Every structure is written in C-alpha cells, then in structure tokens.
XYZ file of C-alpha atoms in Angstrom:
379
model
C 187.235 -70.494 74.486
C 187.376 -70.096 78.233
C 188.495 -73.254 79.919
C 188.483 -76.716 78.459
C 189.409 -80.305 78.926
C 191.914 -82.155 76.808
C 192.190 -85.688 75.496
C 191.743 -87.824 72.394
C 193.697 -85.368 70.277
C 191.496 -82.374 71.113
C 190.023 -80.057 73.711
C 186.505 -78.979 74.640
C 186.117 -75.225 75.014
C 183.316 -72.847 75.899
C 182.360 -69.949 73.683
C 179.919 -67.075 74.054
C 176.343 -67.399 72.877
C 176.941 -64.698 70.283
C 179.544 -66.758 68.434
C 177.545 -68.579 65.790
C 178.467 -70.750 62.889
C 178.615 -68.865 59.619
C 175.492 -68.769 57.486
C 175.216 -71.363 54.799
C 172.795 -72.115 52.047
C 172.050 -74.839 49.586
C 174.042 -72.962 46.944
C 177.290 -73.928 48.674
C 176.098 -77.496 49.087
C 175.003 -77.768 45.477
C 178.334 -76.358 44.344
C 180.208 -78.957 46.346
C 177.966 -81.723 45.056
C 178.272 -80.666 41.427
C 182.013 -80.215 41.587
C 181.933 -76.450 40.893
C 183.828 -75.793 44.091
C 186.644 -78.211 43.240
C 190.064 -77.241 41.987
C 191.019 -78.530 38.520
C 192.166 -82.121 38.670
C 190.705 -82.775 42.121
C 188.853 -86.001 42.764
C 185.119 -85.407 42.860
C 183.025 -87.342 45.348
C 179.256 -87.244 45.646
C 178.444 -86.091 49.174
C 175.044 -87.724 48.854
C 176.519 -91.136 48.048
C 179.227 -90.711 50.678
C 176.663 -89.803 53.355
C 174.415 -92.758 52.509
C 177.366 -95.157 52.391
C 178.634 -94.000 55.777
C 175.170 -94.660 57.182
C 175.463 -98.268 56.021
C 178.995 -98.973 57.241
C 179.267 -97.167 60.598
C 179.996 -100.322 62.539
C 183.703 -100.139 63.415
C 186.673 -97.892 64.193
C 187.719 -97.361 60.589
C 184.384 -95.941 59.503
C 184.026 -93.681 62.553
C 187.572 -92.356 62.093
C 186.735 -91.599 58.452
C 183.566 -89.752 59.505
C 185.516 -87.780 62.123
C 188.165 -86.824 59.539
C 185.506 -85.690 57.065
C 183.535 -83.648 59.598
C 186.583 -82.026 61.157
C 188.691 -81.580 58.041
C 186.125 -80.833 55.321
C 183.857 -77.882 56.082
C 181.794 -78.456 52.950
C 180.957 -82.022 53.951
C 180.123 -80.933 57.504
C 177.753 -78.293 56.161
C 176.199 -80.850 53.832
C 175.548 -83.207 56.753
C 173.998 -80.419 58.809
C 171.368 -79.620 56.176
C 170.368 -83.227 55.549
C 166.873 -83.885 56.864
C 167.483 -87.621 57.284
C 170.144 -87.259 59.973
C 168.994 -90.580 61.430
C 170.865 -92.228 58.530
C 174.163 -91.488 60.270
C 173.077 -90.785 63.842
C 171.278 -94.068 64.568
C 174.288 -96.301 63.783
C 176.499 -93.924 65.789
C 174.084 -94.112 68.706
C 174.003 -97.899 68.564
C 177.794 -97.943 68.775
C 177.623 -95.547 71.735
C 175.027 -97.792 73.371
C 177.528 -100.643 73.157
C 180.219 -98.569 74.888
C 180.962 -101.297 77.483
C 182.330 -103.487 74.693
C 184.443 -100.695 73.179
C 187.801 -99.195 74.060
C 188.105 -95.645 75.466
C 189.597 -94.523 72.129
C 186.536 -95.762 70.260
C 184.224 -93.930 72.664
C 186.325 -90.760 72.342
C 185.809 -90.625 68.580
C 182.060 -91.246 68.827
C 181.637 -88.466 71.388
C 183.808 -86.039 69.423
C 181.612 -86.581 66.356
C 178.495 -85.872 68.434
C 180.121 -82.770 69.930
C 181.133 -81.420 66.508
C 177.570 -81.820 65.226
C 176.040 -80.351 68.394
C 177.946 -77.107 67.851
C 175.405 -76.255 65.147
C 172.054 -74.749 66.199
C 170.173 -76.185 63.218
C 171.389 -79.702 64.023
C 170.190 -79.306 67.609
C 166.808 -78.050 66.458
C 166.295 -80.698 63.773
C 167.365 -83.655 65.888
C 164.439 -82.977 68.207
C 161.945 -82.943 65.346
C 162.771 -86.354 63.885
C 160.780 -89.165 65.512
C 162.232 -92.660 65.802
C 159.458 -95.245 65.776
C 161.402 -98.086 67.352
C 164.863 -98.668 68.846
C 165.275 -102.476 68.858
C 168.862 -102.438 70.117
C 168.003 -100.485 73.283
C 167.407 -103.258 75.820
C 166.791 -101.454 79.139
C 163.242 -100.559 78.156
C 161.053 -100.313 75.095
C 161.488 -96.985 73.323
C 158.805 -96.097 70.804
C 158.020 -92.845 69.028
C 160.854 -90.972 70.730
C 162.658 -88.079 69.096
C 166.192 -88.613 67.877
C 167.242 -85.836 70.253
C 165.705 -87.527 73.294
C 167.405 -90.782 72.341
C 170.772 -89.053 72.017
C 170.337 -87.392 75.417
C 169.519 -90.744 77.017
C 172.632 -92.318 75.493
C 174.928 -89.458 76.518
C 173.634 -89.648 80.098
C 174.005 -93.421 80.024
C 177.622 -92.988 78.884
C 178.329 -90.605 81.777
C 176.994 -93.169 84.255
C 178.974 -95.985 82.660
C 182.127 -93.876 82.656
C 181.687 -92.942 86.302
C 181.372 -96.566 87.359
C 183.999 -98.112 85.051
C 186.400 -95.846 83.177
C 186.440 -92.789 85.462
C 187.689 -90.574 82.649
C 187.200 -86.811 82.984
C 187.477 -86.193 79.239
C 184.590 -88.551 78.476
C 182.446 -86.840 81.097
C 183.261 -83.435 79.690
C 182.428 -84.401 76.105
C 179.075 -85.904 77.086
C 178.058 -82.917 79.193
C 179.295 -80.463 76.543
C 177.073 -82.039 73.874
C 174.102 -82.046 76.271
C 174.701 -78.372 77.058
C 174.792 -77.488 73.350
C 171.513 -79.331 72.793
C 169.648 -77.992 75.841
C 168.340 -74.615 74.530
C 166.927 -76.323 71.427
C 165.135 -79.232 73.091
C 161.520 -79.885 72.255
C 159.210 -82.781 73.052
C 161.808 -84.315 75.343
C 160.515 -87.738 76.321
C 159.537 -88.570 79.879
C 162.364 -91.106 79.988
C 164.991 -88.592 78.839
C 163.736 -86.019 81.366
C 163.885 -88.576 84.167
C 167.407 -89.588 83.145
C 168.519 -85.939 83.208
C 167.213 -85.447 86.750
C 168.723 -88.771 87.848
C 172.069 -87.618 86.420
C 171.940 -84.584 88.701
C 171.038 -86.859 91.616
C 173.963 -89.190 90.916
C 176.524 -86.385 90.625
C 175.059 -84.574 93.647
C 175.419 -87.694 95.795
C 179.028 -88.137 94.696
C 179.856 -84.485 95.335
C 178.172 -84.549 98.752
C 180.175 -87.628 99.810
C 183.405 -85.894 98.759
C 182.404 -82.689 100.552
C 181.558 -84.597 103.735
C 184.905 -86.403 103.603
C 186.757 -83.113 103.077
C 184.880 -81.511 105.965
C 185.740 -84.462 108.198
C 189.396 -83.895 107.277
C 189.128 -80.301 108.484
C 188.928 -78.623 105.071
C 186.642 -75.676 104.387
C 184.591 -77.249 101.610
C 183.063 -73.917 100.530
C 186.415 -72.173 100.129
C 187.686 -72.009 96.513
C 190.948 -73.710 97.490
C 189.134 -76.670 98.998
C 187.910 -77.686 95.567
C 191.367 -77.578 94.042
C 190.938 -74.294 92.164
C 190.517 -73.991 88.413
C 194.162 -73.529 87.635
C 196.112 -75.470 90.269
C 197.278 -79.022 90.218
C 195.309 -80.019 93.325
C 196.153 -83.204 95.163
C 195.019 -85.559 92.434
C 195.203 -86.205 88.750
C 192.855 -83.961 86.743
C 192.918 -86.504 83.903
C 191.073 -89.059 86.033
C 188.216 -89.050 88.525
C 190.228 -90.760 91.221
C 192.737 -88.294 92.700
C 192.767 -86.725 96.154
C 189.482 -85.567 97.646
C 190.002 -81.801 96.983
C 190.777 -82.396 93.301
C 187.833 -84.774 92.948
C 185.589 -82.223 94.638
C 186.623 -79.621 92.085
C 185.903 -81.986 89.205
C 182.483 -83.006 90.455
C 181.579 -79.429 91.335
C 182.301 -78.564 87.693
C 180.170 -81.463 86.456
C 177.316 -80.590 88.796
C 177.441 -76.967 87.700
C 177.216 -77.972 84.021
C 174.192 -80.211 84.675
C 172.497 -77.336 86.488
C 173.321 -75.141 83.484
C 171.758 -77.746 81.175
C 168.551 -77.806 83.222
C 168.491 -73.998 83.427
C 169.045 -73.612 79.710
C 166.157 -75.950 78.961
C 163.856 -74.088 81.363
C 164.914 -70.667 80.093
C 164.807 -71.227 76.346
C 162.617 -74.280 75.750
C 160.251 -74.815 78.690
C 156.893 -74.470 76.851
C 157.921 -77.302 74.519
C 159.102 -79.635 77.289
C 156.402 -80.360 79.876
C 158.041 -83.681 80.740
C 161.100 -81.833 82.041
C 158.898 -79.845 84.411
C 157.109 -83.021 85.506
C 160.416 -84.775 86.252
C 161.711 -81.778 88.217
C 158.497 -81.444 90.233
C 158.660 -85.133 91.066
C 162.213 -84.793 92.468
C 162.269 -81.135 93.526
C 163.708 -81.979 96.952
C 167.020 -82.857 95.266
C 167.911 -79.206 94.722
C 167.286 -77.869 98.227
C 170.682 -78.902 99.712
C 172.449 -76.730 97.117
C 170.280 -73.614 97.449
C 172.910 -71.813 99.554
C 176.030 -73.246 97.925
C 178.129 -70.427 96.384
C 178.867 -72.452 93.233
C 175.266 -73.450 92.581
C 172.869 -71.099 94.382
C 172.037 -68.793 91.449
C 171.190 -71.739 89.203
C 169.238 -73.591 91.897
C 167.264 -70.400 92.616
C 166.156 -70.323 88.987
C 164.957 -73.923 89.191
C 163.132 -73.261 92.463
C 161.420 -70.189 90.985
C 160.211 -72.186 88.002
C 158.956 -75.011 90.203
C 157.204 -72.504 92.481
C 155.338 -71.172 89.440
C 154.117 -74.648 88.536
C 153.333 -75.568 92.140
C 151.062 -72.515 92.276
C 149.402 -73.673 89.077
C 148.807 -77.079 90.635
C 147.343 -75.494 93.765
C 145.081 -73.290 91.649
C 143.590 -76.412 90.037
C 141.880 -77.053 93.384
C 142.061 -80.838 93.274
C 142.464 -83.257 96.156
C 145.613 -85.382 96.252
C 143.619 -88.495 95.402
C 142.331 -86.883 92.203
C 145.725 -86.290 90.674
C 146.821 -88.648 87.923
C 149.851 -88.526 85.664
C 147.626 -87.373 82.805
C 145.988 -84.632 84.881
C 149.326 -83.349 86.186
C 150.661 -83.223 82.620
C 147.577 -81.305 81.476
C 148.046 -78.660 84.185
C 151.770 -78.382 83.447
C 151.173 -78.044 79.699
C 148.549 -75.320 80.202
C 150.759 -73.401 82.640
C 153.815 -73.821 80.395
C 152.003 -72.117 77.516
C 151.742 -68.973 79.675
C 155.245 -69.189 81.115
C 157.606 -66.279 80.389
C 161.170 -66.994 81.447
C 162.134 -63.362 81.960
C 159.427 -63.042 84.627
C 160.633 -65.991 86.694
C 164.321 -66.643 86.138
C 167.578 -64.826 85.833
C 168.622 -65.334 82.211
C 172.235 -66.439 81.932
C 174.389 -66.433 78.840
C 173.777 -69.556 76.806
C 176.452 -72.153 77.539
C 178.120 -73.414 74.364
C 181.030 -75.787 73.882
C 183.232 -76.390 70.859
C 185.709 -79.077 69.900
C 189.229 -77.942 69.064
C 191.875 -80.349 67.853
C 195.104 -80.287 69.841
C 198.255 -78.759 68.344
C 199.760 -82.277 68.232
C 196.786 -84.537 67.488
C 199.112 -87.148 66.003
C 200.091 -88.158 69.540
C 196.604 -89.648 69.867
C 195.708 -90.542 66.299
C 198.917 -92.162 64.991
C 199.050 -94.932 67.635
C 195.297 -95.369 67.300
C 195.453 -95.749 63.519
C 198.382 -98.152 63.735
C 196.420 -100.257 66.214
C 193.822 -100.727 63.466
C 196.229 -101.614 60.683
C-alpha cells in the first residue's frame, strides 16, 4: 500500500478501491467446518463453537490475543466470521472493551483496534454491520443508546477512542487505526444515527481546532504554513517524533493535516457513496456547515471541502424551495425535506468522485518485538 503507520507489530496501509478480497462462498466455510479442508491428523475445531465461545469470553487480553491470532493467521476462520449474520456475538464484547479504554493499557487498545481494522477491510462486514440493530447498550454511560445499528455504535466508539487518545495517550498509531477503520466503513454506511453523525462532525471540529492552533503558532514563528515543508513533509523526519503527537510544531502540523484530510475523506466517501441512506449525516453537516469554510482555500483540503460545500448547497436549495418561515422549521420537518431531497440526489452531478479510500493491516516483518514482551507480561 501507499504510505502507512507502524506500531503494535503491524502497519496500516492504503490500497486502491479495485483491490478486493477474494470471493468466498459457504462451500469453503462448510468444508472448514466439516473437516474436509483439514490435512490428515490435524486437530479439527468447530468454527461455530469457537465463534460462540469467543463471544462469551472476550473480557481480557488473552481472549483478544487469541481472536487476533485466529483472524490474522487463519483465513478460513476469518472468512467464517465475515459470513456470520450474528456479528454482534463477537463485536459487542469487543466494543465494550474499547469503551473501557481508559482502564486499559495501550497494548490492549492496539489489539482491539487491529481486530476492528482487519474486519473492516471486508466490504460485506461493513455492509452487514450497518444492518444489525442493537436494542440497548447498557454499558454506554454518556447517553442512552436505543435501537442503534451496530455500525453506528462502532463509529461512535472509534471516534470516542480518538478523542481519548488525543487528550491522554497522544499516540499516532492509535489515531491512524481508528481513522482507517472509519474510512473503510464510510462508503457502506446506512441509517447512521444522529448521535454518530454528530460525533463525526465534532471529530472534524476537534482536529480542525488543533490544526489551526498549530498553523497559527507556525505562522507566528515565521514559517510558511501552506508550504509542503512547513508541515514536515511525508518522508522527512521533521522536528518532532512521528511516533507521538507531541513533537515540534511543523511535525505536529503534518500529523494533524493528515488526520484532518482522512476525516474529510470519510465524510466525502459517505456523501458520495451512501448519502441517500444517511439523512442524519446531512443534517449534522448542515447544522455545522460553517466549520468547513476556513479550509475552502487550503491546498491540502480544498477539493474535499468543495465537495462538501456543493452537497450542502444542494440541500440548502431544497430547504429554500420548501418555502417555510424560520419559525416553522422543526427537527422533524428538516429531516423530512432532507430525506426527500436525498432520494433524488445523484453524486456524479454534485461532487467530484474520488477513488475510494481503503486501508489494510499488515503485520510487521518482526512482529515478535511487540508480541513476545506482551505475551510474557500476561504469563
């Protein structure tokens, strides 16, 4: 892939939209389940029983390391997991562990995010996770979540992890993994909840504020903040440590410019490929549309911001055409207008269609440097 970020025994890489996972059918899964695909003398394990058991015991490092090893090292088991319709069996306990990230070590969070990234590489996983509705999430304390899709819940937790990491751990690799999974999910989103959509826009706001502060500080120091070199460049060492979010201002600017660009790509991908199925995303963007104006002329972001502005202009015209006074607008009425306009929306008429952004997980050439000390710490 082009580019990437390393850590936790692996790297995150981009790949072209045309590079898809190989086709698979239930024949391969049935063969693995029945033992037909096993070499003579090999131990046979029921994938069904293994999957259900993992769902019951995903509560600590040992179980998550086992799941990571199975997903990364056993293609047949990975494919089996991806065709299961009850993905909440495994995903909900993983999400609860991710929710409790403040009480976990960085290594524990790494493994959880790598598992999510591996699964998000598959288009069918991304499509199915947005179809499964979770009736109640009792362990989520910030607000009551009812009848939300598993996909919306995962997006909320990934965004929450980014915010926690920015305030506490300041680890670039964690940021990259979270944003990579979100980017993989974006084209397949449907019925994104209002809360998830609001969190996505607030994520852009948070990163934009951080980037702007760094750019202002660099400008005050006499640096040309729009010049490629002022952001550290993609291949240089910069003035700070690329493994953390706390180096010199130029290096930090480069890092946050990358993050901001990915979030804009996530929003663009959702608008380009999944807008009619996500009126709440449009509502959230309309509500905070002023956030994007400062970046309309920025060379790193302008083409993506222009897409967003074009989409919002389309919906603003639809709102104007409704001919209602400001006092008549309610949340329900705005949503109705957005939903009706979204049904007629054609991306190719309003946006420049970019290549779909996709990220993959690749284990490092020496993963034992991360995993051996980690495993020994659990013994």
